[in-house]
mmCIF file of C-alpha atoms and ligand atoms in Angstrom:
data_model
loop_
_atom_site.group_PDB
_atom_site.id
_atom_site.type_symbol
_atom_site.label_atom_id
_atom_site.label_comp_id
_atom_site.label_asym_id
_atom_site.label_seq_id
_atom_site.Cartn_x
_atom_site.Cartn_y
_atom_site.Cartn_z
ATOM 1 C CA MET A 71 -14.546 -1.973 16.092
ATOM 2 C CA ASP A 72 -14.015 -2.428 19.810
ATOM 3 C CA GLY A 73 -10.618 -1.226 21.047
ATOM 4 C CA VAL A 74 -9.642 0.251 17.679
ATOM 5 C CA THR A 75 -9.414 3.917 16.690
ATOM 6 C CA VAL A 76 -9.398 4.621 12.941
ATOM 7 C CA ILE A 77 -7.660 7.924 12.260
ATOM 8 C CA ASP A 78 -9.743 9.238 9.378
ATOM 9 C CA HIS A 79 -8.340 12.777 9.208
ATOM 10 C CA PRO A 80 -8.411 13.971 5.547
ATOM 11 C CA LEU A 81 -4.662 14.694 5.502
ATOM 12 C CA VAL A 82 -3.896 11.194 6.777
ATOM 13 C CA GLN A 83 -6.181 9.589 4.206
ATOM 14 C CA HIS A 84 -4.766 11.694 1.349
ATOM 15 C CA LYS A 85 -1.157 10.846 2.190
ATOM 16 C CA LEU A 86 -2.032 7.184 2.673
ATOM 17 C CA THR A 87 -3.567 7.029 -0.803
ATOM 18 C CA ILE A 88 -0.314 8.306 -2.335
ATOM 19 C CA MET A 89 1.708 5.821 -0.275
ATOM 20 C CA ARG A 90 -0.433 2.953 -1.536
ATOM 21 C CA LYS A 91 0.270 3.758 -5.209
ATOM 22 C CA LYS A 92 2.760 1.304 -6.662
ATOM 23 C CA GLU A 93 4.471 4.069 -8.657
ATOM 24 C CA THR A 94 5.317 6.149 -5.560
ATOM 25 C CA SER A 95 9.111 6.281 -5.285
ATOM 26 C CA THR A 96 11.186 5.216 -2.279
ATOM 27 C CA ALA A 97 12.006 8.855 -1.548
ATOM 28 C CA GLY A 98 8.355 9.855 -1.820
ATOM 29 C CA PHE A 99 7.210 6.951 0.322
ATOM 30 C CA ARG A 100 9.737 7.798 3.034
ATOM 31 C CA ARG A 101 8.803 11.493 3.028
ATOM 32 C CA LEU A 102 5.091 10.677 3.245
ATOM 33 C CA LEU A 103 5.676 8.174 6.042
ATOM 34 C CA ARG A 104 7.485 10.840 8.021
ATOM 35 C CA GLU A 105 4.680 13.351 7.413
ATOM 36 C CA ILE A 106 1.895 10.904 8.209
ATOM 37 C CA SER A 107 3.670 9.720 11.363
ATOM 38 C CA THR A 108 3.421 13.209 12.867
ATOM 39 C CA LEU A 109 -0.315 13.244 12.172
ATOM 40 C CA LEU A 110 -0.786 9.767 13.631
ATOM 41 C CA CYS A 111 1.293 10.765 16.650
ATOM 42 C CA TYR A 112 -0.970 13.781 17.156
ATOM 43 C CA GLU A 113 -3.990 11.471 17.414
ATOM 44 C CA VAL A 114 -2.427 8.749 19.557
ATOM 45 C CA THR A 115 -1.252 11.362 22.074
ATOM 46 C CA ARG A 116 -4.519 13.338 22.091
ATOM 47 C CA ASP A 117 -5.346 12.448 25.717
ATOM 48 C CA LEU A 118 -1.842 12.538 27.220
ATOM 49 C CA GLU A 119 -1.525 13.593 30.798
ATOM 50 C CA MET A 120 -0.546 17.191 31.409
ATOM 51 C CA THR A 121 1.056 18.923 34.306
ATOM 52 C CA MET A 122 0.812 22.608 35.242
ATOM 53 C CA GLU A 123 3.879 24.811 35.159
ATOM 54 C CA THR A 124 4.276 28.300 36.507
ATOM 55 C CA ILE A 125 5.505 30.636 33.773
ATOM 56 C CA GLU A 126 5.729 34.358 33.200
ATOM 57 C CA THR A 127 4.294 35.874 30.063
ATOM 58 C CA PRO A 128 5.414 39.443 29.287
ATOM 59 C CA LEU A 129 2.275 40.508 31.185
ATOM 60 C CA GLN A 130 1.861 38.234 34.208
ATOM 61 C CA GLU A 131 2.654 34.963 35.944
ATOM 62 C CA ILE A 132 0.284 32.071 35.115
ATOM 63 C CA GLN A 133 -0.154 28.345 35.595
ATOM 64 C CA SER A 134 0.066 26.798 32.135
ATOM 65 C CA PRO A 135 -0.192 23.157 30.930
ATOM 66 C CA VAL A 136 2.820 21.190 29.669
ATOM 67 C CA LEU A 137 3.261 17.567 28.693
ATOM 68 C CA GLU A 138 4.642 15.074 31.137
ATOM 69 C CA GLY A 139 6.963 14.239 28.241
ATOM 70 C CA LYS A 140 9.456 12.220 30.261
ATOM 71 C CA LYS A 141 6.762 9.589 30.805
ATOM 72 C CA LEU A 142 6.516 8.480 27.182
ATOM 73 C CA VAL A 143 8.268 5.681 25.293
ATOM 74 C CA PHE A 144 7.991 5.080 21.552
ATOM 75 C CA ALA A 145 8.748 1.399 20.954
ATOM 76 C CA SER A 146 9.658 0.556 17.373
ATOM 77 C CA ILE A 147 9.231 -2.977 16.053
ATOM 78 C CA LEU A 148 12.217 -3.498 13.757
ATOM 79 C CA ARG A 149 12.672 -2.684 11.051
ATOM 80 C CA ALA A 150 9.651 -0.942 9.556
ATOM 81 C CA GLY A 151 8.652 0.665 12.862
ATOM 82 C CA ASN A 152 11.662 2.947 12.539
ATOM 83 C CA GLY A 153 9.927 4.675 9.635
ATOM 84 C CA LEU A 154 7.316 6.018 12.045
ATOM 85 C CA LEU A 155 9.750 7.029 14.770
ATOM 86 C CA GLU A 156 11.385 10.069 13.214
ATOM 87 C CA GLY A 157 8.235 12.145 12.744
ATOM 88 C CA MET A 158 6.939 11.161 16.164
ATOM 89 C CA LEU A 159 10.161 12.250 17.863
ATOM 90 C CA GLU A 160 9.923 15.575 16.095
ATOM 91 C CA LEU A 161 6.607 16.152 17.851
ATOM 92 C CA VAL A 162 7.697 14.728 21.221
ATOM 93 C CA PRO A 163 11.482 15.202 21.409
ATOM 94 C CA SER A 164 11.632 14.220 25.074
ATOM 95 C CA ALA A 165 10.106 10.778 24.505
ATOM 96 C CA ARG A 166 12.306 7.778 25.226
ATOM 97 C CA VAL A 167 12.790 5.156 22.506
ATOM 98 C CA SER A 168 12.747 1.392 22.606
ATOM 99 C CA HIS A 169 13.746 -0.960 19.765
ATOM 100 C CA ILE A 170 12.319 -4.450 19.593
ATOM 101 C CA GLY A 171 13.434 -7.155 17.171
ATOM 102 C CA VAL A 172 11.127 -10.111 17.410
ATOM 103 C CA TYR A 173 9.624 -12.791 15.208
ATOM 104 C CA ARG A 174 7.395 -15.788 15.729
ATOM 105 C CA ASP A 175 9.005 -19.183 15.096
ATOM 106 C CA HIS A 176 6.971 -21.020 12.434
ATOM 107 C CA ASP A 177 7.326 -24.431 14.132
ATOM 108 C CA THR A 178 7.005 -23.635 17.818
ATOM 109 C CA LEU A 179 4.895 -20.476 17.336
ATOM 110 C CA GLN A 180 6.969 -19.014 20.159
ATOM 111 C CA ALA A 181 8.144 -15.422 19.992
ATOM 112 C CA VAL A 182 11.868 -15.267 19.336
ATOM 113 C CA GLU A 183 13.506 -12.069 20.467
ATOM 114 C CA TYR A 184 16.720 -11.078 18.687
ATOM 115 C CA PHE A 185 16.992 -7.517 19.968
ATOM 116 C CA PHE A 186 15.469 -5.625 22.871
ATOM 117 C CA LYS A 187 16.435 -2.269 24.277
ATOM 118 C CA ALA A 188 14.180 -0.160 26.456
ATOM 119 C CA PRO A 189 14.432 2.237 29.377
ATOM 120 C CA ASP A 190 14.622 0.458 32.756
ATOM 121 C CA ASP A 191 11.513 2.161 34.076
ATOM 122 C CA ILE A 192 9.035 1.113 31.360
ATOM 123 C CA ALA A 193 6.599 0.046 34.089
ATOM 124 C CA GLU A 194 6.095 3.717 34.922
ATOM 125 C CA ARG A 195 5.678 4.949 31.367
ATOM 126 C CA LEU A 196 3.096 5.035 28.603
ATOM 127 C CA ILE A 197 4.468 2.874 25.791
ATOM 128 C CA ILE A 198 3.374 3.560 22.213
ATOM 129 C CA VAL A 199 4.402 0.562 20.131
ATOM 130 C CA VAL A 200 4.783 1.395 16.430
ATOM 131 C CA ASP A 201 4.814 -0.754 13.305
ATOM 132 C CA PRO A 202 3.308 0.425 9.995
ATOM 133 C CA MET A 203 1.534 -2.877 9.239
ATOM 134 C CA LEU A 204 -0.659 -4.952 11.563
ATOM 135 C CA ALA A 205 -0.934 -7.997 9.297
ATOM 136 C CA THR A 206 -1.131 -11.368 11.132
ATOM 137 C CA GLY A 207 -0.458 -9.451 14.340
ATOM 138 C CA ASN A 208 2.206 -11.991 15.347
ATOM 139 C CA SER A 209 5.146 -9.620 15.716
ATOM 140 C CA ALA A 210 3.067 -6.960 17.481
ATOM 141 C CA ILE A 211 1.697 -9.570 19.881
ATOM 142 C CA ALA A 212 5.194 -10.919 20.531
ATOM 143 C CA ALA A 213 6.711 -7.447 21.016
ATOM 144 C CA ILE A 214 4.045 -6.520 23.534
ATOM 145 C CA ASP A 215 4.502 -9.872 25.297
ATOM 146 C CA LYS A 216 8.169 -8.917 25.734
ATOM 147 C CA LEU A 217 7.335 -5.436 27.003
ATOM 148 C CA LYS A 218 4.830 -6.837 29.497
ATOM 149 C CA GLU A 219 7.371 -9.427 30.724
ATOM 150 C CA ARG A 220 9.541 -6.433 31.675
ATOM 151 C CA GLY A 221 6.738 -4.717 33.551
ATOM 152 C CA ALA A 222 5.077 -2.470 30.950
ATOM 153 C CA HIS A 223 1.324 -2.265 31.462
ATOM 154 C CA ASN A 224 0.233 1.051 29.937
ATOM 155 C CA ILE A 225 0.535 0.347 26.218
ATOM 156 C CA ARG A 226 -0.966 1.567 22.916
ATOM 157 C CA PHE A 227 -0.299 0.200 19.440
ATOM 158 C CA LEU A 228 -0.009 2.515 16.431
ATOM 159 C CA CYS A 229 0.070 1.393 12.803
ATOM 160 C CA LEU A 230 -0.738 2.706 9.352
ATOM 161 C CA LEU A 231 -2.741 -0.241 8.021
ATOM 162 C CA ALA A 232 -4.403 -3.138 9.782
ATOM 163 C CA ALA A 233 -5.971 -6.358 8.531
ATOM 164 C CA PRO A 234 -9.177 -7.540 10.259
ATOM 165 C CA GLU A 235 -7.486 -10.893 10.978
ATOM 166 C CA GLY A 236 -4.564 -9.156 12.683
ATOM 167 C CA ILE A 237 -6.800 -6.944 14.779
ATOM 168 C CA LYS A 238 -8.832 -9.952 15.932
ATOM 169 C CA SER A 239 -5.781 -11.920 17.000
ATOM 170 C CA PHE A 240 -4.085 -8.886 18.558
ATOM 171 C CA ARG A 241 -7.147 -7.918 20.596
ATOM 172 C CA LYS A 242 -7.546 -11.532 21.774
ATOM 173 C CA HIS A 243 -3.967 -11.585 23.110
ATOM 174 C CA HIS A 244 -3.831 -7.999 24.356
ATOM 175 C CA PRO A 245 -7.368 -6.733 25.031
ATOM 176 C CA ASP A 246 -5.934 -3.960 27.212
ATOM 177 C CA VAL A 247 -3.976 -2.401 24.316
ATOM 178 C CA ARG A 248 -5.894 0.021 22.074
ATOM 179 C CA VAL A 249 -5.017 -0.076 18.377
ATOM 180 C CA TYR A 250 -4.707 3.164 16.382
ATOM 181 C CA THR A 251 -4.677 2.821 12.605
ATOM 182 C CA ALA A 252 -5.296 4.937 9.507
ATOM 183 C CA SER A 253 -7.197 2.117 7.790
ATOM 184 C CA ILE A 254 -8.665 -1.332 8.296
ATOM 185 C CA ASP A 255 -8.140 -3.015 4.947
ATOM 186 C CA SER A 256 -10.016 -5.926 3.381
ATOM 187 C CA HIS A 257 -8.046 -9.063 4.299
ATOM 188 C CA LEU A 258 -4.710 -10.882 4.393
ATOM 189 C CA ASN A 259 -3.626 -12.850 1.346
ATOM 190 C CA GLU A 260 -2.047 -16.318 1.455
ATOM 191 C CA ASN A 261 1.430 -14.747 1.853
ATOM 192 C CA GLY A 262 0.407 -12.679 4.846
ATOM 193 C CA TYR A 263 0.208 -9.397 2.926
ATOM 194 C CA ILE A 264 -2.501 -6.868 3.660
ATOM 195 C CA VAL A 265 -4.909 -6.427 0.715
ATOM 196 C CA PRO A 266 -5.181 -3.904 -0.878
ATOM 197 C CA GLY A 267 -2.389 -2.644 1.405
ATOM 198 C CA LEU A 268 0.725 -0.937 0.122
ATOM 199 C CA GLY A 269 3.117 -3.868 -0.294
ATOM 200 C CA ASP A 270 6.081 -4.497 1.985
ATOM 201 C CA ALA A 271 6.448 -1.357 4.087
ATOM 202 C CA GLY A 272 10.104 -2.035 4.950
ATOM 203 C CA ASP A 273 11.062 -2.637 1.327
ATOM 204 C CA ARG A 274 9.180 0.428 0.149
ATOM 205 C CA MET A 275 10.773 2.757 2.705
ATOM 206 C CA TYR A 276 14.317 1.417 2.335
ATOM 207 C CA GLY A 277 14.217 0.483 -1.377
ATOM 208 C CA THR A 278 15.298 -3.080 -0.709
ATOM 209 C CA LYS A 279 13.224 -4.616 -3.499
HETATM 210 N N1 LIG B 597 4.162 -6.371 6.286
HETATM 211 C C1 LIG B 597 4.203 -5.501 5.256
HETATM 212 O O1 LIG B 597 5.144 -4.746 5.120
HETATM 213 N N2 LIG B 597 3.186 -5.487 4.392
HETATM 214 C C2 LIG B 597 2.097 -6.280 4.490
HETATM 215 O O2 LIG B 597 1.184 -6.197 3.685
HETATM 216 C C3 LIG B 597 2.075 -7.189 5.572
HETATM 217 C C4 LIG B 597 3.110 -7.213 6.458
#
């Protein structure tokens, strides 16, 4: 699918299968989400820009590549996005973090922002927006609208599962933003849940249902 990368690494797919099982406990789900987030982070950062640093090995001085880590922002869409953050920050501890609370008003269809915190210089950074589920795409679209209003223009979107309907809508609104996902599932049901999916990601990771 155009503009979408499916991360089909065997470890990702194995962990995702366990997360989908309805009998997987809250603790297990949370642990797996943390593990899988590091693997997803590995793929979404595969082509990050590097810079050369002069270092000394015990044998000689060399030019060696390091990440331009200060240039990265992980933007979590509240609340489920936070489940992906921890593992990602373990891999890239120097990344900055943004939190975005946003929903789409049912009547006006306008994005309503209830929380937004991001570094001032997001225009100069690569923003990786994270939310485990790309369902209707509404909150991801709204969150990225808000980031763009503040100058962000180099953006990627990372999720665990995506529905075809959500991808279509998302790509229509933000064709410049590549989507990274571990799976494109069958469809959305009448309640906006991804089928077969894994249920409500926030509830499963925080045990709120
Ligand atoms: N959000 C979820 O947590 N799960 C879905 O299936 C859809 C949206």
